[in-house]
XYZ file of C-alpha atoms in Angstrom:
632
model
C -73.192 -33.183 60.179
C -70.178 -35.958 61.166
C -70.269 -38.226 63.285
C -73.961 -36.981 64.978
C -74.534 -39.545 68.080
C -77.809 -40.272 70.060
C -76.131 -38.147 72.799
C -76.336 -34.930 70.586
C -79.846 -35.638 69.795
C -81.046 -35.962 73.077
C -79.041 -32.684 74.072
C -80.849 -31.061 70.735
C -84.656 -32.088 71.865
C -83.734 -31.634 75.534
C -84.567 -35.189 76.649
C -83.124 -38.405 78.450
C -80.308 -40.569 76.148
C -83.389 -43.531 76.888
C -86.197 -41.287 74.999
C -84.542 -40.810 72.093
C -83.719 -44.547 72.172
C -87.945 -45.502 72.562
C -88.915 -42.676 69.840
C -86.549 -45.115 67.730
C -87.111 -48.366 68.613
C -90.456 -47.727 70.230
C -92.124 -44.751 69.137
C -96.006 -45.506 70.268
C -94.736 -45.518 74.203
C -93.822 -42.048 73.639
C -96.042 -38.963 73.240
C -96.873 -37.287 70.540
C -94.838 -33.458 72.000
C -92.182 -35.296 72.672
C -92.192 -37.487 69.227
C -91.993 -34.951 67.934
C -89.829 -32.686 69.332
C -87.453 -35.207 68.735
C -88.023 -36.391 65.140
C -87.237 -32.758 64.707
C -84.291 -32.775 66.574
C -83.108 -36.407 64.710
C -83.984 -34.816 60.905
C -82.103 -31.360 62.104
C -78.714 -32.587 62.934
C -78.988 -35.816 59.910
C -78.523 -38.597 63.133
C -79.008 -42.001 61.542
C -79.578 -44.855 63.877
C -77.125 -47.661 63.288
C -79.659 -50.391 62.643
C -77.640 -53.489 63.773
C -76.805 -51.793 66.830
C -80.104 -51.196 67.693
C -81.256 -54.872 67.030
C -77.980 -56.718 68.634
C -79.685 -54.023 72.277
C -83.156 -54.882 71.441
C -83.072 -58.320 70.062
C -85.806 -56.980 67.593
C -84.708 -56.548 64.047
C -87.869 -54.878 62.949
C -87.906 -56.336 59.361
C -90.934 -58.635 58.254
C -89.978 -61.158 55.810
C -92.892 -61.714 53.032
C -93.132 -64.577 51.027
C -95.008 -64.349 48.179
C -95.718 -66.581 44.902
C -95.023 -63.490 42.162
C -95.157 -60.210 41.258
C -96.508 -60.586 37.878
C -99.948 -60.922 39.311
C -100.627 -57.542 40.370
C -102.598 -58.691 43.388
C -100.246 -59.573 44.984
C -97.808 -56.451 44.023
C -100.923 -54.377 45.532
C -101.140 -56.271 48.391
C -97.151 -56.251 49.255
C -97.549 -51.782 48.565
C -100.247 -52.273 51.787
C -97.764 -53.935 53.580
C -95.065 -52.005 52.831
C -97.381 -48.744 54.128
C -98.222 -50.201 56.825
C -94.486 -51.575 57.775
C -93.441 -48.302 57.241
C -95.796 -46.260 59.168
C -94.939 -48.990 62.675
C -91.281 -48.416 61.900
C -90.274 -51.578 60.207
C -88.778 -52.577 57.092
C -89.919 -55.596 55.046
C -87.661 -58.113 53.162
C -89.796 -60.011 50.663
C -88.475 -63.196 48.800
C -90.945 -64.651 45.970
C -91.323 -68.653 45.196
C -93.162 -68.285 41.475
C -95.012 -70.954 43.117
C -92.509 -73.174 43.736
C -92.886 -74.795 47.337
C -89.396 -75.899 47.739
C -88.433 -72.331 47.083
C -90.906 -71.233 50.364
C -88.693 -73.508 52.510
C -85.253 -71.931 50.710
C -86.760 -68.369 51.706
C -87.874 -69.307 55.497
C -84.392 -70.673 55.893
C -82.742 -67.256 54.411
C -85.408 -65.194 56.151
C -85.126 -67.063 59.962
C -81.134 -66.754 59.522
C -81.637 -62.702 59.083
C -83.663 -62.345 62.418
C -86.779 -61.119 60.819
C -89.610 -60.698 63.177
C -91.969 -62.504 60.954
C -92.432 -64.215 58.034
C -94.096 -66.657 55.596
C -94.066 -70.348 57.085
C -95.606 -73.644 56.440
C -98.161 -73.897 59.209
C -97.326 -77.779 59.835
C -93.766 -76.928 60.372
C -94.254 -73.900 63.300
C -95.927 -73.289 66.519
C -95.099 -69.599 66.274
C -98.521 -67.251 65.746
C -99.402 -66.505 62.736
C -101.944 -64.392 60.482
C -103.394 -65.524 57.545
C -103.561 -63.244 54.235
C -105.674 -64.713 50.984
C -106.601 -67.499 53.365
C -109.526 -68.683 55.934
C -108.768 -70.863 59.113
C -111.403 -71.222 62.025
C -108.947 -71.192 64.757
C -106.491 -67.683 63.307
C -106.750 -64.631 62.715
C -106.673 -64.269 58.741
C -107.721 -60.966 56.342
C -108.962 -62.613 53.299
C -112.355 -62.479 51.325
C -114.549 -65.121 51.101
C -113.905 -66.712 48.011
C -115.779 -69.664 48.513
C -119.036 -67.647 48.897
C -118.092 -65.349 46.005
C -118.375 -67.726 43.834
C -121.594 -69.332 44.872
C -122.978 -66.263 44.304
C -121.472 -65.546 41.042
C -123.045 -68.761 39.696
C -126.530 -67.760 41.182
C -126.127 -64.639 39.157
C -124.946 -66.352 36.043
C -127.896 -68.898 36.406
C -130.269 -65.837 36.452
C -128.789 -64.588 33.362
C -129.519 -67.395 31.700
C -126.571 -69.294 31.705
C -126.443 -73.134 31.530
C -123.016 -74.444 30.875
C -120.697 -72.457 32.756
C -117.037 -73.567 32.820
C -114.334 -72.557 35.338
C -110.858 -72.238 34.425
C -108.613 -72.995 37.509
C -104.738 -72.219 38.117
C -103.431 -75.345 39.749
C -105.050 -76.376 42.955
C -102.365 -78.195 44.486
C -100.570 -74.567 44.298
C -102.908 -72.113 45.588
C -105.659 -71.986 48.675
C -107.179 -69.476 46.586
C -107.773 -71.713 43.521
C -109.297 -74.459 45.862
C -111.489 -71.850 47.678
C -113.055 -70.886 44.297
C -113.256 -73.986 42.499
C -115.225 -75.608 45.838
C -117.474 -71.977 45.664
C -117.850 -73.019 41.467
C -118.683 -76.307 42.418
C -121.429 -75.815 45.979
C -122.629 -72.803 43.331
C -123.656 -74.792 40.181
C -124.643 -77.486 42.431
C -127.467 -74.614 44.279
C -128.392 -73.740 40.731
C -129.235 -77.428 39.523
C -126.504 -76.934 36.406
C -124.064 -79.692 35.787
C -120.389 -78.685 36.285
C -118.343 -78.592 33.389
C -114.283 -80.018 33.971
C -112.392 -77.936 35.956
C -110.183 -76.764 33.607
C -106.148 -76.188 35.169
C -103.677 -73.971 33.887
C -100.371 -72.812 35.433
C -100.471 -69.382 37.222
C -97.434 -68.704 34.609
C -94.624 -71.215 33.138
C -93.397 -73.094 36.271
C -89.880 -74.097 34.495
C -87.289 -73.970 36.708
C -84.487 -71.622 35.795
C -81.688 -74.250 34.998
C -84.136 -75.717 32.514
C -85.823 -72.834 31.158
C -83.199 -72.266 28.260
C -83.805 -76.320 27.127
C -87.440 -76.565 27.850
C -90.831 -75.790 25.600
C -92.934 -72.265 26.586
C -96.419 -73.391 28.058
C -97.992 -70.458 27.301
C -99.627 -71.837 24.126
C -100.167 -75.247 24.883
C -102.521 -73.505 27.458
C -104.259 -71.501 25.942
C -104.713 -74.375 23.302
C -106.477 -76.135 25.803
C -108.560 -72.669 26.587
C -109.195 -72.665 23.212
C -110.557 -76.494 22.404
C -113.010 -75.730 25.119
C -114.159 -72.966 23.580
C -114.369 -75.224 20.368
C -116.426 -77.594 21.900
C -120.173 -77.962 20.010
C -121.504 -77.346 23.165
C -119.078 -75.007 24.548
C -119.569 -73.014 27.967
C -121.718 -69.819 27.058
C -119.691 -68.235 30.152
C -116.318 -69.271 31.473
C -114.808 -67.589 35.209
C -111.310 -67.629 35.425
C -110.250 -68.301 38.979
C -107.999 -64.805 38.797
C -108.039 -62.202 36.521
C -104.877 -63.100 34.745
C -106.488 -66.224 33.394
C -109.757 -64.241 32.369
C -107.897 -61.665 30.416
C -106.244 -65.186 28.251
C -109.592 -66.575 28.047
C -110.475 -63.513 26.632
C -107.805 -63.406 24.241
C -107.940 -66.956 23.219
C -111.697 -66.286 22.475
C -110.992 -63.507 20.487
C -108.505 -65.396 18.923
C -110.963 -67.581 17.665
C -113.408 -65.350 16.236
C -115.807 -64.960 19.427
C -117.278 -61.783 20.451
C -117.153 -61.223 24.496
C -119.542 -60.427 25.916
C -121.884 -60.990 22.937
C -121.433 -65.086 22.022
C -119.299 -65.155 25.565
C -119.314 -64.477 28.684
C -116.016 -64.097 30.832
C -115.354 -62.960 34.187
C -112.317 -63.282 36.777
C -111.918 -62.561 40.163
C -109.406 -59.696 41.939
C -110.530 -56.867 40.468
C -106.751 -55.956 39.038
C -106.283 -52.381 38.019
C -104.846 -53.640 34.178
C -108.344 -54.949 33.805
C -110.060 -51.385 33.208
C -107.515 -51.207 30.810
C -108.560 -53.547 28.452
C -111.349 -53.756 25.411
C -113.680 -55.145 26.027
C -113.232 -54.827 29.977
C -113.583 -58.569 31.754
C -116.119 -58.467 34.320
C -114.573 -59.258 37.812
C -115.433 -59.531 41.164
C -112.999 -56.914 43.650
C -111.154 -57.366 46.417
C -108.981 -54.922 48.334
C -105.450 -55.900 47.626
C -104.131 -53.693 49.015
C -106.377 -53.295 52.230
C -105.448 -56.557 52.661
C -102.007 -56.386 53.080
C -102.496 -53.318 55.494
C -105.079 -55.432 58.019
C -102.575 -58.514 57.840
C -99.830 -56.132 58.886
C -101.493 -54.420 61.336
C -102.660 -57.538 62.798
C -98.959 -58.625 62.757
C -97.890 -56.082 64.589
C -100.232 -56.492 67.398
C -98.745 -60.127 67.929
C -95.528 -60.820 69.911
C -93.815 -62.998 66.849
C -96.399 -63.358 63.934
C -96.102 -65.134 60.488
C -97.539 -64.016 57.439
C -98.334 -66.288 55.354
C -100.169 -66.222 51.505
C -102.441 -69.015 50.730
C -100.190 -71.856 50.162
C -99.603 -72.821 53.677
C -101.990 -75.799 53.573
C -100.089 -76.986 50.495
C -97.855 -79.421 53.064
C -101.485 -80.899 54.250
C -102.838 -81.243 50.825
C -103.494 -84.546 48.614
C -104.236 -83.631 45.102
C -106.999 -86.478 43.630
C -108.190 -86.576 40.276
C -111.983 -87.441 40.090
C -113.160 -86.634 43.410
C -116.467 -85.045 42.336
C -118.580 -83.765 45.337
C -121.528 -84.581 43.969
C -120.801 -88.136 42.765
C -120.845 -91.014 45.497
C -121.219 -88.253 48.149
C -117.106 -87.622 47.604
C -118.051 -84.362 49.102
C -118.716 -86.156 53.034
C -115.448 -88.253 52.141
C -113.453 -84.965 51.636
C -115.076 -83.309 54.334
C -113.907 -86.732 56.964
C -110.354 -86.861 55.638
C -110.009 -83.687 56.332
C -111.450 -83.659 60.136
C -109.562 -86.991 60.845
C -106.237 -86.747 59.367
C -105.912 -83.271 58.993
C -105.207 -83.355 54.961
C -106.908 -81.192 52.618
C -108.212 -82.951 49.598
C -109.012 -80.323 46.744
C -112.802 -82.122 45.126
C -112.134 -82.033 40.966
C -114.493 -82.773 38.845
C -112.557 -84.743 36.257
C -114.399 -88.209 34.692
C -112.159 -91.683 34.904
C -110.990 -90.852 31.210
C -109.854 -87.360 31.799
C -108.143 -88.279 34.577
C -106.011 -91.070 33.115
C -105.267 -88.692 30.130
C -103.695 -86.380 32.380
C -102.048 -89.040 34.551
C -100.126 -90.076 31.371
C -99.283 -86.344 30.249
C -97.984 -85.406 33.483
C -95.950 -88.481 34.541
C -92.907 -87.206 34.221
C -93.738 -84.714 36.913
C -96.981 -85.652 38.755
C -99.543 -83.282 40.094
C -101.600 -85.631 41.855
C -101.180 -87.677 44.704
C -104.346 -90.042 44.408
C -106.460 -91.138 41.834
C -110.184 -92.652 41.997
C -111.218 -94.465 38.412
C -113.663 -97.247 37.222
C -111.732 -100.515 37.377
C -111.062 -100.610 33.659
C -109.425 -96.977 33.937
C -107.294 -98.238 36.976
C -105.737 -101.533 35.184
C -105.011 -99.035 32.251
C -103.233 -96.656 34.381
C -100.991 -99.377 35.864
C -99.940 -100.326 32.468
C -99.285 -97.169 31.405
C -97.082 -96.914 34.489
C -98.607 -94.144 36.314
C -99.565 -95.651 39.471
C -97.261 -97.465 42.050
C -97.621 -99.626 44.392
C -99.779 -99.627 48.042
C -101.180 -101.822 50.422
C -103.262 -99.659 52.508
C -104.171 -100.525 56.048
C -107.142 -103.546 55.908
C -105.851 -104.627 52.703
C -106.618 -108.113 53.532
C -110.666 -107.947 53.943
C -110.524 -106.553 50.306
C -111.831 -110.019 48.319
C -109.852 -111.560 45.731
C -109.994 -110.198 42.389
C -110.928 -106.639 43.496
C -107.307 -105.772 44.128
C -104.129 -106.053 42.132
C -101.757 -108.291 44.085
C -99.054 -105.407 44.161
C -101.491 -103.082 45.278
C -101.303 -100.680 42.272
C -105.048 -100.573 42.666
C -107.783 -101.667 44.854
C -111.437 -101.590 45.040
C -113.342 -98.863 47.384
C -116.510 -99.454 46.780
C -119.155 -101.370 43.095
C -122.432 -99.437 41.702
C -125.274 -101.593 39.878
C -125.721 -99.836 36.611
C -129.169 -99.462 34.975
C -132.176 -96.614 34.707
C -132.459 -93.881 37.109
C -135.806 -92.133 36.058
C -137.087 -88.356 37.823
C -140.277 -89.922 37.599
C -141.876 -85.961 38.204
C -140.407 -84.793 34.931
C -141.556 -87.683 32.895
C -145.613 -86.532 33.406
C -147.974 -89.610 32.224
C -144.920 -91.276 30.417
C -144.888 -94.512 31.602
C -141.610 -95.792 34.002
C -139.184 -98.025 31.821
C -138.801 -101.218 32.761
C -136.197 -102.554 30.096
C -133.190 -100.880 27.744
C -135.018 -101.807 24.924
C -138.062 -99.915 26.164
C -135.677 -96.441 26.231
C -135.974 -97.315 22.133
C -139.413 -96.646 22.407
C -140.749 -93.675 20.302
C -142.559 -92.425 24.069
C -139.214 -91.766 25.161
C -137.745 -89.499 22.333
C -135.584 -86.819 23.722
C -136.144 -88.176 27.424
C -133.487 -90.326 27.864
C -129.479 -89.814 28.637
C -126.416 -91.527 29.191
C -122.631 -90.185 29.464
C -120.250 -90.304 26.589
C -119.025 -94.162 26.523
C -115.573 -92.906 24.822
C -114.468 -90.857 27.627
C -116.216 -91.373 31.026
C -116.446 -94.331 32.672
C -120.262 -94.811 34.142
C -120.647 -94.149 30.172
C -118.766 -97.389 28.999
C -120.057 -99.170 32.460
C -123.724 -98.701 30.560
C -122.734 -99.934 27.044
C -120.873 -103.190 28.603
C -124.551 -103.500 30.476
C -126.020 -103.200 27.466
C -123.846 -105.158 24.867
C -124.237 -107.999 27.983
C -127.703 -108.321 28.526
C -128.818 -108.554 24.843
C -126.264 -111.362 24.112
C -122.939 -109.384 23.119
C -119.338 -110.617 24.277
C -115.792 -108.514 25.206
C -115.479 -109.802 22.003
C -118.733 -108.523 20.090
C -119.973 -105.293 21.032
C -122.347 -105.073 17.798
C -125.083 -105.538 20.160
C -124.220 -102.226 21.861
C -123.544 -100.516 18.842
C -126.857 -101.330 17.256
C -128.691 -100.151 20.442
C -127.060 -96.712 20.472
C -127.573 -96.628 16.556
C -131.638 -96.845 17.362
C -131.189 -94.882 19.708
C -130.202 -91.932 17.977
C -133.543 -91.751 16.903
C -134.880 -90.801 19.729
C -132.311 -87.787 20.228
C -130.619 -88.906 23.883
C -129.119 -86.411 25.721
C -124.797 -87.242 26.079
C -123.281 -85.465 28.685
C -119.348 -85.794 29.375
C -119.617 -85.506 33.318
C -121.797 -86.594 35.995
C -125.339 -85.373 35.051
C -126.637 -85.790 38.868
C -128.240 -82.210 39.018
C -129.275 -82.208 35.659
C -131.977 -84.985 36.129
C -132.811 -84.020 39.512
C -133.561 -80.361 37.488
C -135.895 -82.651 34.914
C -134.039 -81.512 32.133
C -132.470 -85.188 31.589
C -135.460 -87.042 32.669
C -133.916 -90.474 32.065
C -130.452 -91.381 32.697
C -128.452 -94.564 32.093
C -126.816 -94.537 35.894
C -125.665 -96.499 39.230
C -128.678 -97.692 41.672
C -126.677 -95.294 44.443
C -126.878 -91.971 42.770
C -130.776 -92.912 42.540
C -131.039 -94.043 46.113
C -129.648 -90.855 47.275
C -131.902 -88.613 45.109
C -135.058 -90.752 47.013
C -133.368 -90.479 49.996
C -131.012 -88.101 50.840
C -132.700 -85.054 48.432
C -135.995 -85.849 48.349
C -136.594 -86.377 45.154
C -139.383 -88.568 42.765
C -136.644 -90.897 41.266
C -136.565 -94.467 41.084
C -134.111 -97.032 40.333
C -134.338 -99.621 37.607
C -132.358 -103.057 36.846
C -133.809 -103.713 33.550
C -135.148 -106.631 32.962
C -132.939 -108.540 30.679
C -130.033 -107.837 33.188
C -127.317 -105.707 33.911
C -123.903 -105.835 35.256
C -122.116 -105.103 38.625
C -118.762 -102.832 38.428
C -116.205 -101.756 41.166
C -114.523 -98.429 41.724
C -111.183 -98.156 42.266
C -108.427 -96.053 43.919
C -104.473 -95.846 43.328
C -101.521 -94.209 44.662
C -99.900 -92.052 41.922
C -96.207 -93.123 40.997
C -93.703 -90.433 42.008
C -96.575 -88.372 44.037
C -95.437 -84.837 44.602
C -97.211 -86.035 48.860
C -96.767 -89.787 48.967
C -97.367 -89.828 52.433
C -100.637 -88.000 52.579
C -101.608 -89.871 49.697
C -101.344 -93.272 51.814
C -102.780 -91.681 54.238
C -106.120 -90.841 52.596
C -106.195 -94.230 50.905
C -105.741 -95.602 54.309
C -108.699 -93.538 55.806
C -110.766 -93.872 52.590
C -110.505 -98.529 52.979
C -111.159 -97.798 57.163
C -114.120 -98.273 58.790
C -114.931 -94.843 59.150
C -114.287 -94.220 55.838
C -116.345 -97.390 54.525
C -119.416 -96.399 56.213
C -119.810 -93.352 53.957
C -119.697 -95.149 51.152
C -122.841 -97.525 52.499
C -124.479 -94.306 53.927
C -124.649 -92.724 50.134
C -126.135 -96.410 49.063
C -122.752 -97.568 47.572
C -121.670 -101.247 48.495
C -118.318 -100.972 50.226
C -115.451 -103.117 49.819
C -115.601 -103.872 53.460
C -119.364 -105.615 53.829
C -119.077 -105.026 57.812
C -119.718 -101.026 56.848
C -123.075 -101.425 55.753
C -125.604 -100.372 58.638
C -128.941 -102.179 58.133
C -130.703 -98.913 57.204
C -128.738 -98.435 54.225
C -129.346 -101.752 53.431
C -133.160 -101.886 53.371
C -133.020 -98.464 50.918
C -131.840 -101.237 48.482
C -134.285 -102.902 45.810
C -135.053 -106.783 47.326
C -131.905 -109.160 46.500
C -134.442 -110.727 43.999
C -134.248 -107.525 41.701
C -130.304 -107.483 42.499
C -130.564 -111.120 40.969
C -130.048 -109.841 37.534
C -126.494 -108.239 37.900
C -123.900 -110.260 37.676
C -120.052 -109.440 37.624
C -117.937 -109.661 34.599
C -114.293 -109.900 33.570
C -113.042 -106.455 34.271
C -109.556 -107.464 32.759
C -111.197 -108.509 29.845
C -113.804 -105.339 29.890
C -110.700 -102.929 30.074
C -109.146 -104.428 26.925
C -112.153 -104.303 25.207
C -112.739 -100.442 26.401
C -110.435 -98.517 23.783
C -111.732 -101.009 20.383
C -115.344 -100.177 21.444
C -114.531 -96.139 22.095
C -113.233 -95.986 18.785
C -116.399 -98.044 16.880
C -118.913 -95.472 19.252
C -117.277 -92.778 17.376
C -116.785 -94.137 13.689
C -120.524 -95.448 14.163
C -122.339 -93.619 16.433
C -121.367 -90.165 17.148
């Protein structure tokens, strides 16, 4: 019918001009008779309500804008049908606009979507005091609709561990991307650490190929570089016997990569993802997964928005403004974990924990520099003056640079020293029975000691090559003669030593490295902090002292919350966590006197001396590569 007018409707359904305006703009202040009486009247003579009229009269446009990474994961495609139920159901239409992870397109969108009058919308928390619900996300202080992926995990690993399962690996989209990622690589991490396993890397992918568009005709696909990477780890002699993808997109190419390869899944492999996606089920064999209710989801975080004056959605990436990505900020190493936990309480910046080694990090410092990931990087000193000449670090002074002592900071301030370790033995003196403590290295040669003792590869990680310079030192080697390291690891084979890449913390407290070439503080906190029957050793022909080091990344994606942890990480507050997991800060003044009588007497401390860490990082690469033609 022509030119049908709100006046003929409310003639039709026998009701005020005003009711037929709320059933359209307000319909739950109207009852249900009279709803419908004129829904039946509005369908009957084919009125349509001129929708910009009705929002230049109400000032309410009654579209949601929804931001949202992709559609090519099909969580979130499930999650956007709940929305787009629910939207539909309240009367509102929603406008969605999709970044591909790209945070400079979230701000393009918010622009586009706060110039169209939507009602809400995806926003960067930091940059909005509007109220807001969280979807895919957890905040103390918000309402959010999320699972709880942290947990999830944690309890994935418990199961894993009671299947048997030893070296689990987790293979991560990018943190600095996705909330979700960090959720469930903090829930891998807290979950091997409660099952006494050892981490493997963290392992991070792109959620797809991140090219933008005006380079994507010029530029290299990703896709099998990637799974390259999948598939070396799966390579590896003493490769994961289960992997978890941190979504189910990168299970299902774990999967194929191990198929690829010749392994069987789930018979030589186990591999499981989290979301629970529908194209899972159709796949052979079927990755296990833990479920979550896309699409639930989105129908909670819309109903919630609904019952809020102005709310924003947002999806997980919202804390990506407050984030500072740092490579090699293990939780359990040098209590990074408290660290994390204090930057984030005092300046408000999220710092994701990775699990990376000194080595690993620098590799992918150099790969990425022409467009950096991280922000901040914390590596053995010989790692650090590396990374500066490779040109991947730039220039800082943080706040208190002057109590740092000469020689423990470059004068530009391309690095600078946090905290120094004493290397030497760290023994679980429960798992070693009526062996006898060692009191030397060249007791660990000992036949009494065969497949007791440990140390971390010297080619890659840097407590590793912290232990051979200790070594090659104390029996009478030079920077320039490391044949007396050499020959010590050569009679040491022998005796079958355990060589871990990472940190093997929880894998002596477990007993099943009862001996491990270590610092004095990741003993003292075993004694003290967990309890445990470990002591510390400084052998007695001597050992060597060695600094750890932070940097600013050049061309940091965050500069500014970069400084800003490096700033809390040199302050007093940050300081005294070092001393309170037995490190010796930078800054002396941080050490309380309680920390410092957990220390071994000064006369023990007497035989480690510092070195030439110039000198010890240009001898690092020549003595990698004769480890590995001689050794290994």
């Amino acid at each position: 019918m022509a030119n049908v007018g709100i006046l003929d409707v409310a003639k039709a359904a026998q009701v005020s001009v005003a009711t037929v305006s709320r059933v359209i703009n307000e319909p739950e202040k109207v009852g249900d008779k009279t709803l419908q009486r004129v829904q039946a009247a509005i369908q009957a003579l084919g009125y349509e309500p001129n929708a910009s009229a009705r929002s230049l009269r109400s000032q309410r446009s009654r579209v949601i804008g929804v931001v949202l990474p992709t559609l090519l994961n099909p969580v979130f495609a499930e999650c956007l049908k709940g929305i787009a139920d629910t939207a539909t159901r309240g009367g509102y239409a929603i406008l969605p606009f999709f970044t591909e992870y790209h945070l400079e397109r979230e701000s393009q969108a918010v622009a586009l979507l706060l110039a169209s009058n939507v009602e809400g919308i995806v926003l960067r928390l930091s940059k909005t005091a509007c109220p807001y619900v969280l979807a895919y996300n957890q905040h103390p202080e918000h309402p959010c609709v999320t699972v709880n992926g942290e947990q999830a995990m944690i309890e994935l690993i418990g199961h894993l561990a009671k299947q048997g399962h030893r070296r689990i690996a987790m293979v991560s989209g990018h943190l600095h991307v996705s909330d979700r990622a960090q959720q469930r690589s903090r829930g891998y991490l807290k979950g091997m650490d409660r099952a006494g396993l050892a981490p493997m890397p963290l392992l991070e992918v792109p959620f797809m190929d991140q090219t933008p568009d005006d380079q994507a005709a010029s530029a290299p696909k990703k896709s099998g570089l990637h799974l390259a990477c999948v598939a070396q780890l799966l390579h590896q002699t003493d490769r994961p016997t289960a992997v978890i993808g941190s979504n189910d997109l990168i299970a299902i190419r774990c999967l194929r990569t191990a198929q690829q390869i010749g392994l069987r899944v789930p018979q030589d492999i186990s591999i499981i993802g989290f979301d629970g996606i529908g194209l899972g089920a159709e796949l052979f064999p079927r990755p296990a997964t833990i479920v979550q209710p896309n699409e639930e989801i989105g129908r909670h975080t819309l109903a919630c928005r609904v019952a809020l004056p102005l709310a924003m959605l947002t999806f997980g990436n919202a804390a990506a403004a407050q984030t500072a990505i740092c490579y090699n900020c293990p939780p359990e190493w040098a209590d990074w974990a408290s660290q994390i936990e204090a930057i984030k309480q005092h300046t408000g910046i999220t710092v994701p924990p990775d699990n990376k080694n000194s080595g690993q990090s620098l590799a992918q410092l150099v790969a990425e520099s022409a467009n950096p990931v991280a922000d901040v990087t914390y590596l053995g000193i010989t790692f650090a003056i590396q990374a500066q000449k490779e040109g991947v670090t730039q220039a800082y002074k943080p706040k208190g640079w002057e109590q740092i002592p000469e020689g423990l900071k470059d004068p530009q301030g391309h690095w600078f020293a946090i905290h120094s370790g004493t290397m030497g033995i760290m023994v679980n003196k429960s798992a070693l029975g009526d062996v006898p403590v060692p009191a030397s290295w060249n007791d660990l040669l000992k036949p009494e000691y065969k497949g007791l003792v440990g140390y971390l590869d010297p080619s890659s990680a840097f407590v590793g090559y912290v232990g051979a310079v200790a070594i090659n030192e104390a029996l009478g080697g030079t920077m320039d003669n490391f044949d007396p390291a050499i020959n010590w690891f050569k009679a040491l084979q022998k005796n079958n030593p355990i060589v871990p890449k990472q940190t093997a913390y929880a894998r002596l407290i477990s007993g099943e490295i009862p001996i491990l070439l270590d610092y004095d503080f990741s003993a003292y906190r075993a004694q003290y902090k967990d309890g445990e029957d470990v002591a510390f050793v400084i052998p007695q022909e001597g050992t060597i002292v060695v600094p750890y080091v932070m940097s600013l990344v050049n061309k940091a994606p965050h500069t500014e919350e970069g400084r800003k942890v490096l700033d809390f990480v040199l302050s007093e507050q940050g300081q005294s966590i070092w001393a309170n997991a037995f490190l010796r800060p930078v800054r002396s003044s941080a050490i309380s006197e309680q920390a410092q009588s957990r220390f071994l007497p000064d006369s023990e401390y007497a035989r480690a001396k510092a070195i030439d860490y110039d000198r010890m990082a240009q001898g690092q690469k020549p003595f990698a590569e004769r480890y590995l033609a001689e050794v290994r």
